[in-house]
Short mmCIF file of C-alpha atoms in Angstrom, two decimals:
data_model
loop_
_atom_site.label_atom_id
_atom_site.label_comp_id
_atom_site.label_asym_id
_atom_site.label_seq_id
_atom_site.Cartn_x
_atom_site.Cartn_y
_atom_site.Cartn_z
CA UNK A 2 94.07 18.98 61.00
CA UNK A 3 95.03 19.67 64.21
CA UNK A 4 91.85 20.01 65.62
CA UNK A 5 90.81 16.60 64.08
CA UNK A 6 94.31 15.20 65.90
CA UNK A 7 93.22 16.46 69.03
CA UNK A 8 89.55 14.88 68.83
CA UNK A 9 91.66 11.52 67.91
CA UNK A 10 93.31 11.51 70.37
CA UNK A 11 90.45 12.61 72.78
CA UNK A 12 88.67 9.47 71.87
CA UNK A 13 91.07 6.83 72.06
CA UNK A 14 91.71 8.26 75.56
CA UNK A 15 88.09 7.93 76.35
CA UNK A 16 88.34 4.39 74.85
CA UNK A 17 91.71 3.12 77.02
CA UNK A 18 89.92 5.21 80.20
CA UNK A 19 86.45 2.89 79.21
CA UNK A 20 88.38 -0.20 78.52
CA UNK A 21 90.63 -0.21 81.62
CA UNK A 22 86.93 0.65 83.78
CA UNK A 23 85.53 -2.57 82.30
CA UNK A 24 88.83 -4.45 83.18
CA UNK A 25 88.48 -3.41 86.52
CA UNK A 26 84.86 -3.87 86.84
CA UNK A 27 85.16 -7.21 84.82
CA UNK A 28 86.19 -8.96 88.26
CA UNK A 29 83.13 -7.90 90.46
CA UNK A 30 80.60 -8.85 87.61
CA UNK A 31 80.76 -12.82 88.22
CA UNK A 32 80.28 -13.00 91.94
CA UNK A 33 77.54 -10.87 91.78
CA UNK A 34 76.05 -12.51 88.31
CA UNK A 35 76.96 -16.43 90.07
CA UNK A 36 74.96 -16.02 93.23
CA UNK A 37 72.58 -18.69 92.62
CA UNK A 38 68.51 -18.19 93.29
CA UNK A 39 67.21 -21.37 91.98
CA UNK A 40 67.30 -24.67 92.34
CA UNK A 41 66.55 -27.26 89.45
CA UNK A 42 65.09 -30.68 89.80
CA UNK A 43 64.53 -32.86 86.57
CA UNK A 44 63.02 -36.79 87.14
CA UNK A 45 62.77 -38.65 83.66
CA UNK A 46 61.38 -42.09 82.86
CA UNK A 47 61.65 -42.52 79.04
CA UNK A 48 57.66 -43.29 78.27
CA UNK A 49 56.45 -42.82 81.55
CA UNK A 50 56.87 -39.62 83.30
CA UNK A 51 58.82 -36.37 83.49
CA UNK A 52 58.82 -34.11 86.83
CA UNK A 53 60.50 -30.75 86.07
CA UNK A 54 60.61 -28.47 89.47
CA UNK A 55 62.17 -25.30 89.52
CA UNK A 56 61.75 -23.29 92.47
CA UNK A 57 63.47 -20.26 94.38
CA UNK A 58 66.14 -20.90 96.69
CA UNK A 59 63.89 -18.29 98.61
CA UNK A 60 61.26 -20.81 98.81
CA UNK A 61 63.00 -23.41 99.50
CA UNK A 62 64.45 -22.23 102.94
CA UNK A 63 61.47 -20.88 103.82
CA UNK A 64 60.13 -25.09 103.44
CA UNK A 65 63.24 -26.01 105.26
CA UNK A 66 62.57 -23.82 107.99
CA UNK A 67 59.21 -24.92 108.38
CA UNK A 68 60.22 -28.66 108.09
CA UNK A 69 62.82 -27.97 110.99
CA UNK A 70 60.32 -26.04 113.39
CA UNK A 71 57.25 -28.46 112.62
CA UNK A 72 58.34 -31.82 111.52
CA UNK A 73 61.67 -32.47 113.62
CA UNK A 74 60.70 -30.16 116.35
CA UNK A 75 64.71 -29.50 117.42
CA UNK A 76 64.46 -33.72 117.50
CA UNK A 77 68.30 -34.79 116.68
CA UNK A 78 68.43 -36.48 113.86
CA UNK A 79 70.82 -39.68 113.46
CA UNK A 80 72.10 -42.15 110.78
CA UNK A 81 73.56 -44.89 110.03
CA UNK A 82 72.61 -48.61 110.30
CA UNK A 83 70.77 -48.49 114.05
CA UNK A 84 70.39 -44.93 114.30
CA UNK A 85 73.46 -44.78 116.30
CA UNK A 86 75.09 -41.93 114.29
CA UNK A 87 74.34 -38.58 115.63
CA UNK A 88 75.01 -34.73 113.73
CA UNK A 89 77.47 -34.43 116.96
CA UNK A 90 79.55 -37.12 115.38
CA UNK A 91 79.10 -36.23 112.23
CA UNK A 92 80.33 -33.00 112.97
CA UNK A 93 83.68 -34.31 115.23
CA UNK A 94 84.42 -36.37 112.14
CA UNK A 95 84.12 -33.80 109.99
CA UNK A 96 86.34 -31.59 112.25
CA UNK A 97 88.42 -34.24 111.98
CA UNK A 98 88.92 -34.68 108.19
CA UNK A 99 88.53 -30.90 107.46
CA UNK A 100 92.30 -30.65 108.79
CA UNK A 101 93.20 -33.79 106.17
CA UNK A 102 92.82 -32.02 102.82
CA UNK A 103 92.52 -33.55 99.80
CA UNK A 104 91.12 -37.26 100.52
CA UNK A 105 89.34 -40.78 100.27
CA UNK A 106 87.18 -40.45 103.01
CA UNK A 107 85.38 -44.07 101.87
CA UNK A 108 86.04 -46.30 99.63
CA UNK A 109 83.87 -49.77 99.00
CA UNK A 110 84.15 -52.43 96.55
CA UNK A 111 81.62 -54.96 97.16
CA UNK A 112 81.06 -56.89 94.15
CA UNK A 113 79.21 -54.77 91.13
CA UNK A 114 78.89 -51.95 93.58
CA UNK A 115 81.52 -49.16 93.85
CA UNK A 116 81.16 -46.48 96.45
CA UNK A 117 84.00 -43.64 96.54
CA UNK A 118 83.69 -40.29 99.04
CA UNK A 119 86.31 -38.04 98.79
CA UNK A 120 87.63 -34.53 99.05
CA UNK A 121 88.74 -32.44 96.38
CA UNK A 122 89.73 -28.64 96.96
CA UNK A 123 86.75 -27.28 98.28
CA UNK A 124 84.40 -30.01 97.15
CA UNK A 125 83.31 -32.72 98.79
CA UNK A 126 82.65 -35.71 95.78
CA UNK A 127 80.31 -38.83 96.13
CA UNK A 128 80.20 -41.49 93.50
CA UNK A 129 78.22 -44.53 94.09
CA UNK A 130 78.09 -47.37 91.02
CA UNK A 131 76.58 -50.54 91.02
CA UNK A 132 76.97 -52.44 87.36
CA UNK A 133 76.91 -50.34 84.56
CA UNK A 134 73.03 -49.32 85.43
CA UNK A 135 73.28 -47.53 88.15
CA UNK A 136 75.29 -44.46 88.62
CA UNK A 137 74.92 -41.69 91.48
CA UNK A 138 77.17 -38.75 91.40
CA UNK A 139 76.83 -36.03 94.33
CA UNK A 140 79.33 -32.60 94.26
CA UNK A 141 78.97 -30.21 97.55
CA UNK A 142 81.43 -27.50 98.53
CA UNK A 143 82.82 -28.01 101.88
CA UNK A 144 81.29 -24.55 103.24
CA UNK A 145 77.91 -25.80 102.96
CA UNK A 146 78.77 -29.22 104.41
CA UNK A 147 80.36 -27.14 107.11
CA UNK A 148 77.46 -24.85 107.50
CA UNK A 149 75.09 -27.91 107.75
CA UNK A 150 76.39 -29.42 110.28
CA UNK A 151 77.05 -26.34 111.99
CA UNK A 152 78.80 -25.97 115.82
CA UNK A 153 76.47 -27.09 117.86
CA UNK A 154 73.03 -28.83 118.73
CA UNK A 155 71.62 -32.06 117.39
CA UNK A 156 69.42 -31.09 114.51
CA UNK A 157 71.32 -29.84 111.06
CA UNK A 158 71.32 -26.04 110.00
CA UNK A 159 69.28 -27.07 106.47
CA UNK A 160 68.56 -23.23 105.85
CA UNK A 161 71.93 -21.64 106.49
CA UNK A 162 73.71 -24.42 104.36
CA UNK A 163 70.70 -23.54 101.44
CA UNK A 164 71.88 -19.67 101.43
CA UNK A 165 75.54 -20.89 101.25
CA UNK A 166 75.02 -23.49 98.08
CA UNK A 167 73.26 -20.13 96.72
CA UNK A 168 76.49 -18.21 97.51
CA UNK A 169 78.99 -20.74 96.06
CA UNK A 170 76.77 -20.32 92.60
CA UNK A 171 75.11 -22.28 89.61
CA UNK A 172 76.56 -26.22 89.82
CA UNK A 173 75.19 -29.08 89.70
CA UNK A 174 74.48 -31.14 92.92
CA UNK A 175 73.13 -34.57 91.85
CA UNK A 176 72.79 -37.19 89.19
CA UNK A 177 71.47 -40.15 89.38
CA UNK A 178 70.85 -43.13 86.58
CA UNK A 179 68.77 -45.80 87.52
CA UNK A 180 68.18 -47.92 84.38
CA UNK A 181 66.49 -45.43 81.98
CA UNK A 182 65.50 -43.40 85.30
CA UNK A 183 66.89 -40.21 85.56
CA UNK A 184 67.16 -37.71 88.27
CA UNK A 185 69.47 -34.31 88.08
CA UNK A 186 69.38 -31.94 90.57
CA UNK A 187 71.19 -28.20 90.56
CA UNK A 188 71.02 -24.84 91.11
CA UNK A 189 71.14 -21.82 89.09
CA UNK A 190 70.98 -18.00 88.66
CA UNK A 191 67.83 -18.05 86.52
CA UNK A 192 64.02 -19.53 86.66
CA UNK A 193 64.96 -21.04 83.58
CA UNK A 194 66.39 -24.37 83.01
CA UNK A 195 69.45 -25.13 81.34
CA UNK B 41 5.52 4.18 92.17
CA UNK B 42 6.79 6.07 95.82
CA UNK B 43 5.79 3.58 97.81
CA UNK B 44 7.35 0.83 95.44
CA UNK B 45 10.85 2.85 96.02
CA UNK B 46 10.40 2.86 99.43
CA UNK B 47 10.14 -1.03 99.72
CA UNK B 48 12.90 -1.54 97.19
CA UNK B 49 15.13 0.76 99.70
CA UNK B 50 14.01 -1.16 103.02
CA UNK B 51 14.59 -4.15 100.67
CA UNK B 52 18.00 -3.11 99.69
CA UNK B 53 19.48 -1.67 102.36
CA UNK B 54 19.91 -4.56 104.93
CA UNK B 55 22.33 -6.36 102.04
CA UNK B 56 24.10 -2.98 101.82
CA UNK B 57 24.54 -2.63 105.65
CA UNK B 58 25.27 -6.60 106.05
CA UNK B 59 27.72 -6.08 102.90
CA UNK B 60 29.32 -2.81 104.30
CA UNK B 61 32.59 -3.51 106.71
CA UNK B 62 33.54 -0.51 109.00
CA UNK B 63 37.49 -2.17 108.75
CA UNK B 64 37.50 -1.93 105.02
CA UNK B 65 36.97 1.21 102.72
CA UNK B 66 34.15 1.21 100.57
CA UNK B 67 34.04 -0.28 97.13
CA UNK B 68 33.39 2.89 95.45
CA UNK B 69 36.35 4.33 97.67
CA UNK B 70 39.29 1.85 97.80
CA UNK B 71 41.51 1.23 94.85
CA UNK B 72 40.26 3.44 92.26
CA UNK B 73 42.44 2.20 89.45
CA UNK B 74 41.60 -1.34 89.59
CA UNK B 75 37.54 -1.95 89.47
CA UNK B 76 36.26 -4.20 92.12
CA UNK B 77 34.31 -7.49 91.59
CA UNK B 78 30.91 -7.15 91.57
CA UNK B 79 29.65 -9.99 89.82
CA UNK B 80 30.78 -13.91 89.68
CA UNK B 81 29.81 -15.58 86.71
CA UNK B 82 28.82 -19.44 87.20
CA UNK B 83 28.89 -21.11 83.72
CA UNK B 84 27.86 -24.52 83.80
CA UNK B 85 28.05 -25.95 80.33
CA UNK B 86 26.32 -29.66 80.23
CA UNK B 87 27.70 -32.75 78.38
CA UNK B 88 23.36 -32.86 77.29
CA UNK B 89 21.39 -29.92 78.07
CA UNK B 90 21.38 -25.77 77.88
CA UNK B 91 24.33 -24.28 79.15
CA UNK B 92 23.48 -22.31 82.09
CA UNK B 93 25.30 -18.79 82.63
CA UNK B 94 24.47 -17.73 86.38
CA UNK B 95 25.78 -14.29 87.16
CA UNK B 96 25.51 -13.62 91.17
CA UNK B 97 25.89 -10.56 92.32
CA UNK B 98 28.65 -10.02 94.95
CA UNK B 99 26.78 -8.38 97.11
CA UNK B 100 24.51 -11.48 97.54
CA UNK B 101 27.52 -13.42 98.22
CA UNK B 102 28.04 -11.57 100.84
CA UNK B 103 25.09 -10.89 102.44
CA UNK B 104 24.12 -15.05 101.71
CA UNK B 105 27.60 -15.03 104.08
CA UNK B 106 26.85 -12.66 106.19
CA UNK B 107 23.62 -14.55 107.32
CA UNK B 108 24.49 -17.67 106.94
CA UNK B 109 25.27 -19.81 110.37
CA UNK B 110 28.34 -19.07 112.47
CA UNK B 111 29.87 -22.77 111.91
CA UNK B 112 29.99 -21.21 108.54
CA UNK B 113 31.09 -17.69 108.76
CA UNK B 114 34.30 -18.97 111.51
CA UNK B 115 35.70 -22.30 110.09
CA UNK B 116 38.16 -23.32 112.66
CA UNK B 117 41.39 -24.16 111.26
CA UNK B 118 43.44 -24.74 114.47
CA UNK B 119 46.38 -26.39 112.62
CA UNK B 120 47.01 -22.86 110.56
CA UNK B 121 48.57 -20.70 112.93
CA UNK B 122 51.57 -22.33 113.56
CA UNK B 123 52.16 -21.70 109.91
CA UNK B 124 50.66 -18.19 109.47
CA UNK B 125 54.23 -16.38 109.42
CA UNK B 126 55.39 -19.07 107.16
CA UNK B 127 52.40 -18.86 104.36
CA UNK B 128 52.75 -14.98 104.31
CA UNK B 129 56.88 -15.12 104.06
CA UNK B 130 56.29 -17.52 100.83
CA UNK B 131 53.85 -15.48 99.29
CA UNK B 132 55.71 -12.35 99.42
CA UNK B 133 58.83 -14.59 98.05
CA UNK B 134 56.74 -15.77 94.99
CA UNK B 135 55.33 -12.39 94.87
CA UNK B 136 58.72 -10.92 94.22
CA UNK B 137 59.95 -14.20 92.00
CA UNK B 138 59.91 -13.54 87.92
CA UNK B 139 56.89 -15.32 85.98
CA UNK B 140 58.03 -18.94 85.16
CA UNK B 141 57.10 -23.00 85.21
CA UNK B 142 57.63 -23.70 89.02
CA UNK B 143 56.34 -27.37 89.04
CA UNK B 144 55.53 -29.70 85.87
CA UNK B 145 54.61 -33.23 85.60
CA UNK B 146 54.36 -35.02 82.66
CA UNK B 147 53.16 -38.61 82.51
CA UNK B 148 51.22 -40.70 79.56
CA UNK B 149 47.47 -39.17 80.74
CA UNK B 150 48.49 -36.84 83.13
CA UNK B 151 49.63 -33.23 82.59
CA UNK B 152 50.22 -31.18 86.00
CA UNK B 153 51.35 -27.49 85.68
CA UNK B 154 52.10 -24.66 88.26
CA UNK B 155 53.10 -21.55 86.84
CA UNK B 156 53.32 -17.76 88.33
CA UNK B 157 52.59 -15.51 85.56
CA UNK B 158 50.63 -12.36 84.76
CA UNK B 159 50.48 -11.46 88.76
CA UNK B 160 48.54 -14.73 89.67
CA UNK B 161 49.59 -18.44 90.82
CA UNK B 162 47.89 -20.60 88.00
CA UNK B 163 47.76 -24.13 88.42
CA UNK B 164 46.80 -26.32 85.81
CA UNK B 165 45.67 -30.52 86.15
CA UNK B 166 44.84 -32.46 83.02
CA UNK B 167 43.90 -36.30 83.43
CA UNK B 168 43.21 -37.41 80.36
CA UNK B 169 40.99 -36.11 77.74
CA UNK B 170 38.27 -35.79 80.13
CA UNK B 171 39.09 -34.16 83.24
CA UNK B 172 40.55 -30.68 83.53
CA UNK B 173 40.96 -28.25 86.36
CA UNK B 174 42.30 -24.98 86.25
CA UNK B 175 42.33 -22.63 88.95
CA UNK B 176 43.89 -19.17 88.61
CA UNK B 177 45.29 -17.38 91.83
CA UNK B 178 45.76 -13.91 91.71
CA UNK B 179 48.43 -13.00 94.27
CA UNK B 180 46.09 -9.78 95.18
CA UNK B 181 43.42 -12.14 95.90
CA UNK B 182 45.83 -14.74 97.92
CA UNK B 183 47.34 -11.47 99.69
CA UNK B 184 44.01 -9.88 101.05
CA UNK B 185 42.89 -13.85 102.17
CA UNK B 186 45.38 -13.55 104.30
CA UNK B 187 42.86 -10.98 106.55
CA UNK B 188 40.74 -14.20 106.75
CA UNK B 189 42.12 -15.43 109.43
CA UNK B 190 41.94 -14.69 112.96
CA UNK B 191 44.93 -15.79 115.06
CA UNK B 192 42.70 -14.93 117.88
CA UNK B 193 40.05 -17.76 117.79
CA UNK B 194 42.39 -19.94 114.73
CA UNK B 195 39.44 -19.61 112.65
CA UNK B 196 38.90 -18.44 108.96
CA UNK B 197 36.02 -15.97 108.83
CA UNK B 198 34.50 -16.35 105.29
CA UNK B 199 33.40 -13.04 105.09
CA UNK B 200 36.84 -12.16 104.90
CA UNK B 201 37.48 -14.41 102.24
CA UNK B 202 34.69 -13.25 100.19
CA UNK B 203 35.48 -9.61 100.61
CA UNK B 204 38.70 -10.69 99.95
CA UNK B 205 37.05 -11.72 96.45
CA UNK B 206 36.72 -8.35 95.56
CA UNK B 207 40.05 -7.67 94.79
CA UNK B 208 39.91 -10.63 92.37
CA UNK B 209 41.04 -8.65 88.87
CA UNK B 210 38.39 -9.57 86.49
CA UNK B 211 39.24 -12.84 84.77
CA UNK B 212 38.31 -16.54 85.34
CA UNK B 213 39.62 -18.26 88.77
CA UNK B 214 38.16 -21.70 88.29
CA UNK B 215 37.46 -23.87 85.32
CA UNK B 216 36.71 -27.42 85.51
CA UNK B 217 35.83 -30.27 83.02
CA UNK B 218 34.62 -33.13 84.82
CA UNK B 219 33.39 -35.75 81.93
CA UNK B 220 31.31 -33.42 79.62
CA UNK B 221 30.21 -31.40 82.17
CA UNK B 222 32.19 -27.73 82.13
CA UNK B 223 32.35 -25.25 84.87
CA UNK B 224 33.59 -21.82 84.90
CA UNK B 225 33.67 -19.32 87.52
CA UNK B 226 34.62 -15.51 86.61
CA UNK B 227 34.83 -12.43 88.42
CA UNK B 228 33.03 -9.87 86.53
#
């Protein structure tokens, strides 16, 4: 009886000692799990045609890179209406807002069209609608819009700010309705589509 | 019958010389596990007509290489270099990526597909019930091509390329329907 007692208790203290290294270990599981490796690209026009891409993150910088050395050449790159708005101002604007916090960076009503750019905790938010058939919705943590645009030079840091979206894990990064036209883009941990 | 061996030797051994490469280990000496190509199969199958199987031996590929001018054997490819590094970093990454759909395009005729699985890049185009290619990449294959070319004179030797054929694991590489008309190629 006391024997069997002794096993008992044996086991339950095996159990709490099992339970309380899963607790612990609980914690490190998800950063490691999150890390995303792919990245997701769905196009579908009902009747016409579906594009479903699905390619490692891997791969992609490895595109990036190439794009950067080959196509730009270390050529700045600028936006904006003229051209006029170079990744040097983009990046004292963005110095500029990090310090705001939470914010409407833009906001537009011009008729049926709707644009709203804002910061949210650690996410940068873009929602663009015009009428009730076109809807555009963009989500990008702040450390990768941070890491693209980088300290200094004229060109953007593309690869650096892919291995960070990997780091900050599976999410989704656009949507887009167009009329029946839809586009989705995100990344994820696996090859395989959600 | 001696003198008929001797001719079939001075016959023979000019392809096995030309075939030979001092850089490379023999084919009855390198990878002992995996036999090497030594035959590609040409089926050509007709929409009228007998179906023709064509088997070629591989080392008349590479001796019809070997001999065959040098416009053919270097096939300058200036533009490549630059991107050398680049094309061997993405082929170990696929290498080391799980099997799985990396591209597919679906339209009303049109059915594109490019898929790593079973150690080769396959790649599969439908147009419509008549036109079909399907092309099967091994990534043993795609990693010995890489030998083919020479940073030194940007040029792709061919004979690289076919020797790099020999690692092909046996299996088709290229299938096309074109019409009625169906080609296959195998390595045997």
């Amino acid at each position: 009886m006391r024997a069997r007692n002794m096993k008992g208790r044996n086991m339950a203290a095996t159990g709490l000692l099992a339970a309380s290294m899963a607790v612990f270990a609980l914690p490190a599981l998800p950063a490691e799990a999150q890390e995303a490796h792919w990245l997701h690209v769905r196009v579908e026009e009902p009747g016409e045609t579906r594009v479903s891409m699905n390619l490692p993150l891997a791969l992609v910088e490895i595109g990036l890179d190439m794009a950067d050395r080959h196509v730009m050449q270390g050529k700045g790159t600028h936006w904006g209406p003229e051209g006029k708005v170079s990744v040097a101002d983009l990046r004292r604007m963005w110095t500029e807002l990090e310090t705001v916090g939470d914010a409407d960076f833009v906001e537009i009503q011009d008729g049926d069209t709707h644009v709203h750019v804002s910061r949210r905790g650690d996410q940068v938010l873009m929602r663009i609608d015009e009428g009730l058939k076109t809807r555009i919705r963009m989500e990008m943590p702040t450390a990768v819009v941070q890491t693209m645009l980088g300290t200094e030079g004229e060109g953007l840091n593309l690869r650096d700010a892919v291995r960070e979206l990997a780091r900050s894990g599976s999410r989704d990064i656009l949507e887009v309705q167009d009329g029946e036209t839809t586009v989705r883009i995100w990344i994820g941990a696996s090859g395989e589509a959600r | 019958m001696k003198s008929f061996a001797i001719v079939a030797a001075a016959l023979t051994l000019p392809l096995v010389l030309l075939a030979a490469d001092p850089a490379q280990p023999s084919a009855l000496t390198a990878h002992p596990a995996q036999p090497s190509t030594s035959v590609l199969v040409v089926e050509v199958t007709p929409e009228h007509g007998p179906r023709l199987v064509i088997p070629v031996p591989y080392i008349v590929v590479r001796a019809g290489v070997a001999l065959a001018p040098r416009h053919i054997r270097q096939i300058p490819v200036p533009g490549l270099a630059p991107h050398m590094d680049d094309l061997h970093r993405a082929l170990a990454t696929l290498q080391d990526t799980p099997d799985g759909v990396f591209v597919e395009i679906e339209g009303p005729d049109e059915h594109v597909v490019v898929e790593k699985r079973d150690g080769a890049l396959r790649v599969v185009v439908l147009d419509g019930d008549h036109t079909r290619v399907q092309a099967v990449l091994p990534f043993s294959l795609l990693a010995s091509a890489r030998n083919a070319f020479d940073g030194e004179t940007t040029s792709l030797h061919t004979g690289a390329l076919v020797r790099a054929l020999r690692d092909a694991p046996r299996g088709p590489l290229v299938h096309l329907l074109d019409g009625g008309t169906e080609v296959e190629i195998r390595a045997w």
